[in-house]
Amino acid sequence: MELKLADYKSDLAPDWCPGCGDYGILSALQMALFKLGIEPSRAVLVSGIGCSAKTVHYAATYGIHTLHGRGLPVAQGVKLANPELTVVAMAGDGDGMGIGAGHFVGVGRRNIDMLYLIFNNEVYGMTKGQASPTLELGAQPKSLARPNVQAKVNPLMLAFAAGFTFIARGYAYDVKNLARLIQQGIEHKGLAMIDILQPCPTYNNLHTREWFAPRVYDVNAEGYDPKVPREMSDAERAERMGRFTVLATEWGERIPTGVFWQAELPTFEERLGGFLPGYPDQAPATRPTGAEAERLRSLMQGHRVGG
Ligand code: SF4
């Protein structure tokens, strides 16, 4: 049966505030899955807690709405148990860069073949707009009684330090380009992260749609090539790292979006296959059961005895 975009939409109507950037992210994600022709039953969305976490309810894929900051461990378990699935984990900036920051670093070290989306609006939207870890020092959106007293975390730089092999930034109101980035992130062989600028019109009156509109630009459309192939020399890699750092920290009159870094490295699944016979072709979810499992077990025993 031919897939339609409508096949990725659930029957539930989103209850985000009017004008929330989350609507654009949901649309972009559905478009990307549709364009890639991924059957809804072969995709799993995993979220933590927060406004962003509701996304899993609004897509007609499989979805798991987990605990605060704990989307990544569950997503990794799903992917490793059944590597044939397309797994997209997601979190808000509070969920992902606060309570879930340890998991963010841990998953970066593994290079599991999945995608992680950060819905970055610089506030804890679901609990009335407290400062999140991505809010600038001294910033005072209308939800705060006084200016923010802590410095911000940069998700792009943290992803780089942790070892993510695909690092990008998207903008929630540029749905077409965001869908393209999500598509590329899913297609990337390894761990991908997209930091998505997602205005929260209810609590963050500083970084609004009007504020972002004249600033965001697409680095890839301007000719920037993020690819870091295995054969790249150390000097070339160092030059690319320098350019990545400039892009990841550019914030003000111009704010870059696009793919900033895409490196080639063996995935965690490939490395596991080095010492788990048959993995990932025979992962826990696809391993034979019953009579077929018995037959294979006796074959292996025979092989051990004979060998
Ligand atoms: Fe969106 Fe902010 Fe409303 Fe949450 S509080 S739904 S992030 S606009």
PDB file of C-alpha atoms and ligand atoms in Angstrom:
ATOM      1  CA  MET A   1       0.000   0.000   0.000  1.00  0.00           C
ATOM      2  CA  GLU A   2       1.342   3.403  -0.930  1.00  0.00           C
ATOM      3  CA  LEU A   3       2.190   5.524   2.098  1.00  0.00           C
ATOM      4  CA  LYS A   4       0.690   8.992   2.544  1.00  0.00           C
ATOM      5  CA  LEU A   5       1.820  11.829   4.799  1.00  0.00           C
ATOM      6  CA  ALA A   6      -1.467  11.410   6.697  1.00  0.00           C
ATOM      7  CA  ASP A   7      -0.351   7.899   7.710  1.00  0.00           C
ATOM      8  CA  TYR A   8       2.173   9.496  10.107  1.00  0.00           C
ATOM      9  CA  LYS A   9      -0.439  11.610  11.928  1.00  0.00           C
ATOM     10  CA  SER A  10      -2.245  10.271  14.976  1.00  0.00           C
ATOM     11  CA  ASP A  11      -5.880  10.985  15.822  1.00  0.00           C
ATOM     12  CA  LEU A  12      -4.892  13.190  18.753  1.00  0.00           C
ATOM     13  CA  ALA A  13      -4.933  16.969  18.325  1.00  0.00           C
ATOM     14  CA  PRO A  14      -1.793  18.633  19.745  1.00  0.00           C
ATOM     15  CA  ASP A  15      -2.487  20.770  22.829  1.00  0.00           C
ATOM     16  CA  TRP A  16       0.603  22.986  22.574  1.00  0.00           C
ATOM     17  CA  CYS A  17       0.047  26.744  22.919  1.00  0.00           C
ATOM     18  CA  PRO A  18      -0.879  28.637  19.734  1.00  0.00           C
ATOM     19  CA  GLY A  19       2.277  29.602  17.831  1.00  0.00           C
ATOM     20  CA  CYS A  20       4.529  27.083  19.648  1.00  0.00           C
ATOM     21  CA  GLY A  21       7.543  25.936  17.616  1.00  0.00           C
ATOM     22  CA  ASP A  22       6.712  22.329  18.490  1.00  0.00           C
ATOM     23  CA  TYR A  23       4.095  22.243  15.709  1.00  0.00           C
ATOM     24  CA  GLY A  24       6.802  22.854  13.108  1.00  0.00           C
ATOM     25  CA  ILE A  25       9.047  20.149  14.546  1.00  0.00           C
ATOM     26  CA  LEU A  26       6.224  17.598  14.534  1.00  0.00           C
ATOM     27  CA  SER A  27       5.419  18.421  10.892  1.00  0.00           C
ATOM     28  CA  ALA A  28       9.083  18.235   9.871  1.00  0.00           C
ATOM     29  CA  LEU A  29       9.516  14.865  11.582  1.00  0.00           C
ATOM     30  CA  GLN A  30       6.428  13.431   9.883  1.00  0.00           C
ATOM     31  CA  MET A  31       7.581  14.791   6.508  1.00  0.00           C
ATOM     32  CA  ALA A  32      11.044  13.277   6.929  1.00  0.00           C
ATOM     33  CA  LEU A  33       9.699   9.814   7.826  1.00  0.00           C
ATOM     34  CA  PHE A  34       7.280  10.001   4.901  1.00  0.00           C
ATOM     35  CA  LYS A  35       9.955  11.106   2.428  1.00  0.00           C
ATOM     36  CA  LEU A  36      12.238   8.298   3.534  1.00  0.00           C
ATOM     37  CA  GLY A  37       9.364   5.836   3.074  1.00  0.00           C
ATOM     38  CA  ILE A  38       9.789   4.463   6.596  1.00  0.00           C
ATOM     39  CA  GLU A  39       6.695   2.472   7.537  1.00  0.00           C
ATOM     40  CA  PRO A  40       5.104   3.998  10.658  1.00  0.00           C
ATOM     41  CA  SER A  41       5.316   0.566  12.294  1.00  0.00           C
ATOM     42  CA  ARG A  42       9.112   0.542  11.757  1.00  0.00           C
ATOM     43  CA  ALA A  43       9.718   3.874  13.534  1.00  0.00           C
ATOM     44  CA  VAL A  44       9.944   4.431  17.286  1.00  0.00           C
ATOM     45  CA  LEU A  45       9.853   7.857  18.907  1.00  0.00           C
ATOM     46  CA  VAL A  46      11.100   8.136  22.494  1.00  0.00           C
ATOM     47  CA  SER A  47      10.684  11.199  24.717  1.00  0.00           C
ATOM     48  CA  GLY A  48      11.302  12.299  28.305  1.00  0.00           C
ATOM     49  CA  ILE A  49       9.076  14.845  30.063  1.00  0.00           C
ATOM     50  CA  GLY A  50       8.068  18.330  28.943  1.00  0.00           C
ATOM     51  CA  CYS A  51       6.128  20.021  26.153  1.00  0.00           C
ATOM     52  CA  SER A  52       8.404  18.345  23.582  1.00  0.00           C
ATOM     53  CA  ALA A  53       7.674  14.921  25.057  1.00  0.00           C
ATOM     54  CA  LYS A  54       4.068  15.042  23.827  1.00  0.00           C
ATOM     55  CA  THR A  55       5.313  14.706  20.254  1.00  0.00           C
ATOM     56  CA  VAL A  56       5.286  10.922  20.506  1.00  0.00           C
ATOM     57  CA  HIS A  57       1.495  10.990  20.977  1.00  0.00           C
ATOM     58  CA  TYR A  58       0.876  13.009  17.833  1.00  0.00           C
ATOM     59  CA  ALA A  59       2.709  10.747  15.383  1.00  0.00           C
ATOM     60  CA  ALA A  60       1.201   7.417  14.317  1.00  0.00           C
ATOM     61  CA  THR A  61       4.453   5.531  14.867  1.00  0.00           C
ATOM     62  CA  TYR A  62       5.400   3.530  17.930  1.00  0.00           C
ATOM     63  CA  GLY A  63       6.162   5.868  20.799  1.00  0.00           C
ATOM     64  CA  ILE A  64       7.410   5.718  24.369  1.00  0.00           C
ATOM     65  CA  HIS A  65       6.892   8.667  26.724  1.00  0.00           C
ATOM     66  CA  THR A  66       9.419   7.939  29.480  1.00  0.00           C
ATOM     67  CA  LEU A  67      10.718   9.776  32.568  1.00  0.00           C
ATOM     68  CA  HIS A  68      12.385  13.171  32.862  1.00  0.00           C
ATOM     69  CA  GLY A  69      15.840  13.014  31.307  1.00  0.00           C
ATOM     70  CA  ARG A  70      15.564   9.283  30.607  1.00  0.00           C
ATOM     71  CA  GLY A  71      14.526   9.134  26.964  1.00  0.00           C
ATOM     72  CA  LEU A  72      18.032   8.288  25.751  1.00  0.00           C
ATOM     73  CA  PRO A  73      18.596   5.089  27.787  1.00  0.00           C
ATOM     74  CA  VAL A  74      15.234   3.727  26.631  1.00  0.00           C
ATOM     75  CA  ALA A  75      15.898   4.714  22.997  1.00  0.00           C
ATOM     76  CA  GLN A  76      19.291   2.993  23.088  1.00  0.00           C
ATOM     77  CA  GLY A  77      17.689  -0.159  24.477  1.00  0.00           C
ATOM     78  CA  VAL A  78      15.080  -0.173  21.693  1.00  0.00           C
ATOM     79  CA  LYS A  79      17.718   0.320  18.991  1.00  0.00           C
ATOM     80  CA  LEU A  80      20.124  -2.301  20.321  1.00  0.00           C
ATOM     81  CA  ALA A  81      17.335  -4.842  20.790  1.00  0.00           C
ATOM     82  CA  ASN A  82      16.107  -4.294  17.238  1.00  0.00           C
ATOM     83  CA  PRO A  83      18.628  -2.447  15.040  1.00  0.00           C
ATOM     84  CA  GLU A  84      16.258  -2.666  12.056  1.00  0.00           C
ATOM     85  CA  LEU A  85      14.018   0.024  13.557  1.00  0.00           C
ATOM     86  CA  THR A  86      14.377   3.757  12.969  1.00  0.00           C
ATOM     87  CA  VAL A  87      14.720   5.279  16.424  1.00  0.00           C
ATOM     88  CA  VAL A  88      14.310   9.000  17.099  1.00  0.00           C
ATOM     89  CA  ALA A  89      14.738  10.200  20.679  1.00  0.00           C
ATOM     90  CA  MET A  90      13.729  13.723  21.658  1.00  0.00           C
ATOM     91  CA  ALA A  91      13.928  16.067  24.611  1.00  0.00           C
ATOM     92  CA  GLY A  92      13.511  19.687  25.550  1.00  0.00           C
ATOM     93  CA  ASP A  93      16.589  21.693  26.506  1.00  0.00           C
ATOM     94  CA  GLY A  94      15.788  21.261  30.219  1.00  0.00           C
ATOM     95  CA  ASP A  95      15.174  17.541  29.867  1.00  0.00           C
ATOM     96  CA  GLY A  96      18.151  16.910  27.579  1.00  0.00           C
ATOM     97  CA  MET A  97      20.771  19.372  28.843  1.00  0.00           C
ATOM     98  CA  GLY A  98      19.788  19.326  32.551  1.00  0.00           C
ATOM     99  CA  ILE A  99      18.698  16.074  34.167  1.00  0.00           C
ATOM    100  CA  GLY A 100      19.505  14.078  31.015  1.00  0.00           C
ATOM    101  CA  ALA A 101      22.967  15.581  30.395  1.00  0.00           C
ATOM    102  CA  GLY A 102      24.793  12.526  31.736  1.00  0.00           C
ATOM    103  CA  HIS A 103      22.983  10.283  29.272  1.00  0.00           C
ATOM    104  CA  PHE A 104      23.756  12.766  26.485  1.00  0.00           C
ATOM    105  CA  VAL A 105      27.485  12.358  27.130  1.00  0.00           C
ATOM    106  CA  GLY A 106      27.165   8.592  27.571  1.00  0.00           C
ATOM    107  CA  VAL A 107      25.339   8.033  24.287  1.00  0.00           C
ATOM    108  CA  GLY A 108      27.859  10.233  22.460  1.00  0.00           C
ATOM    109  CA  ARG A 109      30.639   7.799  23.335  1.00  0.00           C
ATOM    110  CA  ARG A 110      28.833   4.912  21.641  1.00  0.00           C
ATOM    111  CA  ASN A 111      27.808   6.164  18.212  1.00  0.00           C
ATOM    112  CA  ILE A 112      24.577   4.149  18.141  1.00  0.00           C
ATOM    113  CA  ASP A 113      22.774   4.549  14.818  1.00  0.00           C
ATOM    114  CA  MET A 114      19.870   6.798  15.886  1.00  0.00           C
ATOM    115  CA  LEU A 115      18.756  10.418  15.980  1.00  0.00           C
ATOM    116  CA  TYR A 116      18.327  12.756  18.949  1.00  0.00           C
ATOM    117  CA  LEU A 117      16.308  15.970  18.680  1.00  0.00           C
ATOM    118  CA  ILE A 118      16.643  18.796  21.205  1.00  0.00           C
ATOM    119  CA  PHE A 119      13.652  21.180  21.280  1.00  0.00           C
ATOM    120  CA  ASN A 120      15.561  24.250  22.463  1.00  0.00           C
ATOM    121  CA  ASN A 121      13.473  27.159  23.752  1.00  0.00           C
ATOM    122  CA  GLU A 122      15.723  28.108  26.704  1.00  0.00           C
ATOM    123  CA  VAL A 123      12.988  27.657  29.323  1.00  0.00           C
ATOM    124  CA  TYR A 124      11.161  24.848  31.124  1.00  0.00           C
ATOM    125  CA  GLY A 125       7.893  25.526  29.277  1.00  0.00           C
ATOM    126  CA  MET A 126       5.758  22.863  30.920  1.00  0.00           C
ATOM    127  CA  THR A 127       6.446  24.153  34.443  1.00  0.00           C
ATOM    128  CA  LYS A 128       5.927  27.903  33.817  1.00  0.00           C
ATOM    129  CA  GLY A 129       9.124  29.041  32.149  1.00  0.00           C
ATOM    130  CA  GLN A 130      12.004  28.647  34.611  1.00  0.00           C
ATOM    131  CA  ALA A 131      15.507  29.186  33.166  1.00  0.00           C
ATOM    132  CA  SER A 132      16.789  26.070  31.422  1.00  0.00           C
ATOM    133  CA  PRO A 133      20.478  25.157  30.936  1.00  0.00           C
ATOM    134  CA  THR A 134      20.520  26.814  27.481  1.00  0.00           C
ATOM    135  CA  LEU A 135      19.400  30.287  28.653  1.00  0.00           C
ATOM    136  CA  GLU A 136      22.108  32.947  28.435  1.00  0.00           C
ATOM    137  CA  LEU A 137      23.664  34.413  31.573  1.00  0.00           C
ATOM    138  CA  GLY A 138      21.822  37.637  32.440  1.00  0.00           C
ATOM    139  CA  ALA A 139      18.836  36.991  30.150  1.00  0.00           C
ATOM    140  CA  GLN A 140      15.423  37.725  31.646  1.00  0.00           C
ATOM    141  CA  PRO A 141      12.452  36.407  29.706  1.00  0.00           C
ATOM    142  CA  LYS A 142       9.080  37.474  31.086  1.00  0.00           C
ATOM    143  CA  SER A 143       8.724  34.276  33.107  1.00  0.00           C
ATOM    144  CA  LEU A 144      11.713  35.105  35.366  1.00  0.00           C
ATOM    145  CA  ALA A 145      11.541  37.422  38.373  1.00  0.00           C
ATOM    146  CA  ARG A 146      15.232  38.349  37.941  1.00  0.00           C
ATOM    147  CA  PRO A 147      17.954  37.829  35.321  1.00  0.00           C
ATOM    148  CA  ASN A 148      19.389  34.352  34.870  1.00  0.00           C
ATOM    149  CA  VAL A 149      22.374  33.863  37.210  1.00  0.00           C
ATOM    150  CA  GLN A 150      23.915  30.857  35.446  1.00  0.00           C
ATOM    151  CA  ALA A 151      25.850  30.604  32.187  1.00  0.00           C
ATOM    152  CA  LYS A 152      24.442  28.551  29.333  1.00  0.00           C
ATOM    153  CA  VAL A 153      25.427  25.168  27.936  1.00  0.00           C
ATOM    154  CA  ASN A 154      25.962  24.944  24.176  1.00  0.00           C
ATOM    155  CA  PRO A 155      24.363  21.644  22.988  1.00  0.00           C
ATOM    156  CA  LEU A 156      26.421  21.653  19.759  1.00  0.00           C
ATOM    157  CA  MET A 157      29.763  21.946  21.556  1.00  0.00           C
ATOM    158  CA  LEU A 158      28.729  19.375  24.150  1.00  0.00           C
ATOM    159  CA  ALA A 159      27.658  16.974  21.386  1.00  0.00           C
ATOM    160  CA  PHE A 160      31.042  17.422  19.723  1.00  0.00           C
ATOM    161  CA  ALA A 161      32.948  16.798  22.958  1.00  0.00           C
ATOM    162  CA  ALA A 162      30.814  13.706  23.680  1.00  0.00           C
ATOM    163  CA  GLY A 163      31.462  12.194  20.244  1.00  0.00           C
ATOM    164  CA  PHE A 164      28.237  12.605  18.230  1.00  0.00           C
ATOM    165  CA  THR A 165      29.118  11.987  14.583  1.00  0.00           C
ATOM    166  CA  PHE A 166      26.360  14.138  13.037  1.00  0.00           C
ATOM    167  CA  ILE A 167      25.733  17.546  14.591  1.00  0.00           C
ATOM    168  CA  ALA A 168      23.230  20.030  13.172  1.00  0.00           C
ATOM    169  CA  ARG A 169      21.042  22.953  14.098  1.00  0.00           C
ATOM    170  CA  GLY A 170      17.517  23.507  12.789  1.00  0.00           C
ATOM    171  CA  TYR A 171      14.841  26.145  13.176  1.00  0.00           C
ATOM    172  CA  ALA A 172      11.289  25.103  14.064  1.00  0.00           C
ATOM    173  CA  TYR A 173       9.571  27.610  11.758  1.00  0.00           C
ATOM    174  CA  ASP A 174      11.640  26.602   8.722  1.00  0.00           C
ATOM    175  CA  VAL A 175       9.809  23.294   8.382  1.00  0.00           C
ATOM    176  CA  LYS A 176      11.099  22.407   4.926  1.00  0.00           C
ATOM    177  CA  ASN A 177      14.758  22.734   5.880  1.00  0.00           C
ATOM    178  CA  LEU A 178      14.188  21.089   9.235  1.00  0.00           C
ATOM    179  CA  ALA A 179      12.573  18.091   7.486  1.00  0.00           C
ATOM    180  CA  ARG A 180      15.671  17.892   5.266  1.00  0.00           C
ATOM    181  CA  LEU A 181      17.958  17.929   8.311  1.00  0.00           C
ATOM    182  CA  ILE A 182      15.911  15.244  10.078  1.00  0.00           C
ATOM    183  CA  GLN A 183      16.034  13.153   6.917  1.00  0.00           C
ATOM    184  CA  GLN A 184      19.825  13.516   6.787  1.00  0.00           C
ATOM    185  CA  GLY A 185      20.110  12.730  10.499  1.00  0.00           C
ATOM    186  CA  ILE A 186      18.130   9.505  10.074  1.00  0.00           C
ATOM    187  CA  GLU A 187      20.149   8.526   7.002  1.00  0.00           C
ATOM    188  CA  HIS A 188      23.456   9.176   8.786  1.00  0.00           C
ATOM    189  CA  LYS A 189      25.153   5.939   9.824  1.00  0.00           C
ATOM    190  CA  GLY A 190      25.786   6.672  13.500  1.00  0.00           C
ATOM    191  CA  LEU A 191      24.611   8.992  16.239  1.00  0.00           C
ATOM    192  CA  ALA A 192      22.987  12.226  15.060  1.00  0.00           C
ATOM    193  CA  MET A 193      21.857  15.250  17.053  1.00  0.00           C
ATOM    194  CA  ILE A 194      19.861  18.256  15.875  1.00  0.00           C
ATOM    195  CA  ASP A 195      19.614  21.246  18.193  1.00  0.00           C
ATOM    196  CA  ILE A 196      16.327  22.852  17.113  1.00  0.00           C
ATOM    197  CA  LEU A 197      15.662  26.513  17.866  1.00  0.00           C
ATOM    198  CA  GLN A 198      12.057  26.299  19.030  1.00  0.00           C
ATOM    199  CA  PRO A 199      10.439  29.567  20.109  1.00  0.00           C
ATOM    200  CA  CYS A 200       8.148  29.338  23.151  1.00  0.00           C
ATOM    201  CA  PRO A 201       5.808  32.316  22.678  1.00  0.00           C
ATOM    202  CA  THR A 202       4.205  31.757  26.080  1.00  0.00           C
ATOM    203  CA  TYR A 203       7.287  32.190  28.281  1.00  0.00           C
ATOM    204  CA  ASN A 204      10.255  33.332  26.201  1.00  0.00           C
ATOM    205  CA  ASN A 205       9.531  36.823  24.841  1.00  0.00           C
ATOM    206  CA  LEU A 206      13.233  37.431  24.063  1.00  0.00           C
ATOM    207  CA  HIS A 207      13.894  34.867  21.338  1.00  0.00           C
ATOM    208  CA  THR A 208      10.695  35.001  19.350  1.00  0.00           C
ATOM    209  CA  ARG A 209       9.822  34.245  15.757  1.00  0.00           C
ATOM    210  CA  GLU A 210      10.357  37.943  14.940  1.00  0.00           C
ATOM    211  CA  TRP A 211      13.777  37.891  16.638  1.00  0.00           C
ATOM    212  CA  PHE A 212      14.965  34.761  14.829  1.00  0.00           C
ATOM    213  CA  ALA A 213      13.565  35.518  11.356  1.00  0.00           C
ATOM    214  CA  PRO A 214      16.230  38.019  10.185  1.00  0.00           C
ATOM    215  CA  ARG A 215      19.080  36.141  11.856  1.00  0.00           C
ATOM    216  CA  VAL A 216      18.875  32.459  10.892  1.00  0.00           C
ATOM    217  CA  TYR A 217      20.718  31.366   7.764  1.00  0.00           C
ATOM    218  CA  ASP A 218      21.608  28.016   6.179  1.00  0.00           C
ATOM    219  CA  VAL A 219      25.354  27.298   6.201  1.00  0.00           C
ATOM    220  CA  ASN A 220      25.064  24.403   3.763  1.00  0.00           C
ATOM    221  CA  ALA A 221      23.228  26.620   1.253  1.00  0.00           C
ATOM    222  CA  GLU A 222      26.192  29.023   1.596  1.00  0.00           C
ATOM    223  CA  GLY A 223      28.573  26.246   0.581  1.00  0.00           C
ATOM    224  CA  TYR A 224      29.795  24.846   3.910  1.00  0.00           C
ATOM    225  CA  ASP A 225      30.636  21.139   3.633  1.00  0.00           C
ATOM    226  CA  PRO A 226      30.382  19.338   7.030  1.00  0.00           C
ATOM    227  CA  LYS A 227      31.744  15.951   5.895  1.00  0.00           C
ATOM    228  CA  VAL A 228      34.736  14.506   7.747  1.00  0.00           C
ATOM    229  CA  PRO A 229      35.641  11.270   5.943  1.00  0.00           C
ATOM    230  CA  ARG A 230      37.866   8.633   7.554  1.00  0.00           C
ATOM    231  CA  GLU A 231      40.749   9.363   5.196  1.00  0.00           C
ATOM    232  CA  MET A 232      40.854  13.082   6.048  1.00  0.00           C
ATOM    233  CA  SER A 233      44.312  14.176   7.208  1.00  0.00           C
ATOM    234  CA  ASP A 234      44.903  15.471  10.747  1.00  0.00           C
ATOM    235  CA  ALA A 235      45.531  18.968   9.391  1.00  0.00           C
ATOM    236  CA  GLU A 236      42.289  18.974   7.411  1.00  0.00           C
ATOM    237  CA  ARG A 237      40.389  17.594  10.389  1.00  0.00           C
ATOM    238  CA  ALA A 238      41.812  20.302  12.655  1.00  0.00           C
ATOM    239  CA  GLU A 239      40.759  22.951  10.133  1.00  0.00           C
ATOM    240  CA  ARG A 240      37.229  21.467  10.005  1.00  0.00           C
ATOM    241  CA  MET A 241      37.093  21.412  13.826  1.00  0.00           C
ATOM    242  CA  GLY A 242      37.984  25.087  13.863  1.00  0.00           C
ATOM    243  CA  ARG A 243      35.213  25.916  11.412  1.00  0.00           C
ATOM    244  CA  PHE A 244      32.771  23.805  13.419  1.00  0.00           C
ATOM    245  CA  THR A 245      33.625  25.761  16.575  1.00  0.00           C
ATOM    246  CA  VAL A 246      33.085  29.091  14.820  1.00  0.00           C
ATOM    247  CA  LEU A 247      29.666  27.962  13.569  1.00  0.00           C
ATOM    248  CA  ALA A 248      28.608  26.363  16.854  1.00  0.00           C
ATOM    249  CA  THR A 249      29.351  29.549  18.796  1.00  0.00           C
ATOM    250  CA  GLU A 250      28.092  32.135  16.287  1.00  0.00           C
ATOM    251  CA  TRP A 251      25.093  33.790  17.964  1.00  0.00           C
ATOM    252  CA  GLY A 252      23.832  37.322  17.468  1.00  0.00           C
ATOM    253  CA  GLU A 253      23.261  39.188  14.237  1.00  0.00           C
ATOM    254  CA  ARG A 254      23.641  35.901  12.353  1.00  0.00           C
ATOM    255  CA  ILE A 255      22.642  32.453  13.632  1.00  0.00           C
ATOM    256  CA  PRO A 256      23.712  29.472  11.502  1.00  0.00           C
ATOM    257  CA  THR A 257      21.540  26.430  10.847  1.00  0.00           C
ATOM    258  CA  GLY A 258      22.335  23.288   8.848  1.00  0.00           C
ATOM    259  CA  VAL A 259      24.710  20.350   9.258  1.00  0.00           C
ATOM    260  CA  PHE A 260      27.915  21.482  11.014  1.00  0.00           C
ATOM    261  CA  TRP A 261      29.741  18.166  11.428  1.00  0.00           C
ATOM    262  CA  GLN A 262      29.379  14.721   9.857  1.00  0.00           C
ATOM    263  CA  ALA A 263      32.096  12.190  10.603  1.00  0.00           C
ATOM    264  CA  GLU A 264      32.504   8.565   9.542  1.00  0.00           C
ATOM    265  CA  LEU A 265      33.140   6.124  12.397  1.00  0.00           C
ATOM    266  CA  PRO A 266      32.085   2.511  13.079  1.00  0.00           C
ATOM    267  CA  THR A 267      28.733   2.343  14.846  1.00  0.00           C
ATOM    268  CA  PHE A 268      28.236   0.766  18.255  1.00  0.00           C
ATOM    269  CA  GLU A 269      26.211  -1.990  16.579  1.00  0.00           C
ATOM    270  CA  GLU A 270      29.137  -2.795  14.274  1.00  0.00           C
ATOM    271  CA  ARG A 271      31.541  -2.840  17.198  1.00  0.00           C
ATOM    272  CA  LEU A 272      29.219  -5.111  19.216  1.00  0.00           C
ATOM    273  CA  GLY A 273      29.122  -7.443  16.221  1.00  0.00           C
ATOM    274  CA  GLY A 274      32.863  -7.892  16.723  1.00  0.00           C
ATOM    275  CA  PHE A 275      32.285 -10.062  19.776  1.00  0.00           C
ATOM    276  CA  LEU A 276      28.579 -11.010  19.720  1.00  0.00           C
ATOM    277  CA  PRO A 277      28.245 -13.722  17.035  1.00  0.00           C
ATOM    278  CA  GLY A 278      25.473 -12.919  14.571  1.00  0.00           C
ATOM    279  CA  TYR A 279      24.819  -9.373  15.881  1.00  0.00           C
ATOM    280  CA  PRO A 280      23.280  -7.116  14.588  1.00  0.00           C
ATOM    281  CA  ASP A 281      21.590  -9.435  12.051  1.00  0.00           C
ATOM    282  CA  GLN A 282      20.378 -11.576  14.904  1.00  0.00           C
ATOM    283  CA  ALA A 283      19.524  -9.065  17.619  1.00  0.00           C
ATOM    284  CA  PRO A 284      17.332  -9.948  20.628  1.00  0.00           C
ATOM    285  CA  ALA A 285      14.126  -8.829  18.877  1.00  0.00           C
ATOM    286  CA  THR A 286      14.852 -10.669  15.638  1.00  0.00           C
ATOM    287  CA  ARG A 287      16.503 -13.768  17.068  1.00  0.00           C
ATOM    288  CA  PRO A 288      14.677 -17.003  16.218  1.00  0.00           C
ATOM    289  CA  THR A 289      12.575 -18.539  18.955  1.00  0.00           C
ATOM    290  CA  GLY A 290      11.042 -21.952  19.575  1.00  0.00           C
ATOM    291  CA  ALA A 291      12.018 -24.852  17.320  1.00  0.00           C
ATOM    292  CA  GLU A 292      14.277 -22.742  15.102  1.00  0.00           C
ATOM    293  CA  ALA A 293      16.208 -21.483  18.148  1.00  0.00           C
ATOM    294  CA  GLU A 294      16.598 -25.076  19.374  1.00  0.00           C
ATOM    295  CA  ARG A 295      17.884 -26.182  15.982  1.00  0.00           C
ATOM    296  CA  LEU A 296      20.472 -23.371  15.904  1.00  0.00           C
ATOM    297  CA  ARG A 297      21.526 -24.048  19.504  1.00  0.00           C
ATOM    298  CA  SER A 298      22.146 -27.721  18.799  1.00  0.00           C
ATOM    299  CA  LEU A 299      24.054 -26.777  15.651  1.00  0.00           C
ATOM    300  CA  MET A 300      26.261 -24.429  17.696  1.00  0.00           C
ATOM    301  CA  GLN A 301      26.802 -27.097  20.369  1.00  0.00           C
ATOM    302  CA  GLY A 302      27.775 -29.568  17.681  1.00  0.00           C
ATOM    303  CA  HIS A 303      30.142 -26.963  16.281  1.00  0.00           C
ATOM    304  CA  ARG A 304      31.758 -26.438  19.713  1.00  0.00           C
ATOM    305  CA  VAL A 305      32.118 -30.197  20.345  1.00  0.00           C
ATOM    306  CA  GLY A 306      33.440 -30.817  16.886  1.00  0.00           C
ATOM    307  CA  GLY A 307      35.648 -27.717  16.870  1.00  0.00           C
TER     308      GLY A 307
HETATM  309 FE1  SF4 B   1       5.172  25.486  23.456  1.00  0.00          FE
HETATM  310 FE2  SF4 B   1       6.040  27.068  25.412  1.00  0.00          FE
HETATM  311 FE3  SF4 B   1       3.456  26.451  25.272  1.00  0.00          FE
HETATM  312 FE4  SF4 B   1       5.228  24.610  25.955  1.00  0.00          FE
HETATM  313  S1  SF4 B   1       4.726  26.457  27.113  1.00  0.00           S
HETATM  314  S2  SF4 B   1       3.548  24.333  24.500  1.00  0.00           S
HETATM  315  S3  SF4 B   1       7.018  25.167  24.712  1.00  0.00           S
HETATM  316  S4  SF4 B   1       4.631  27.631  23.761  1.00  0.00           S
END
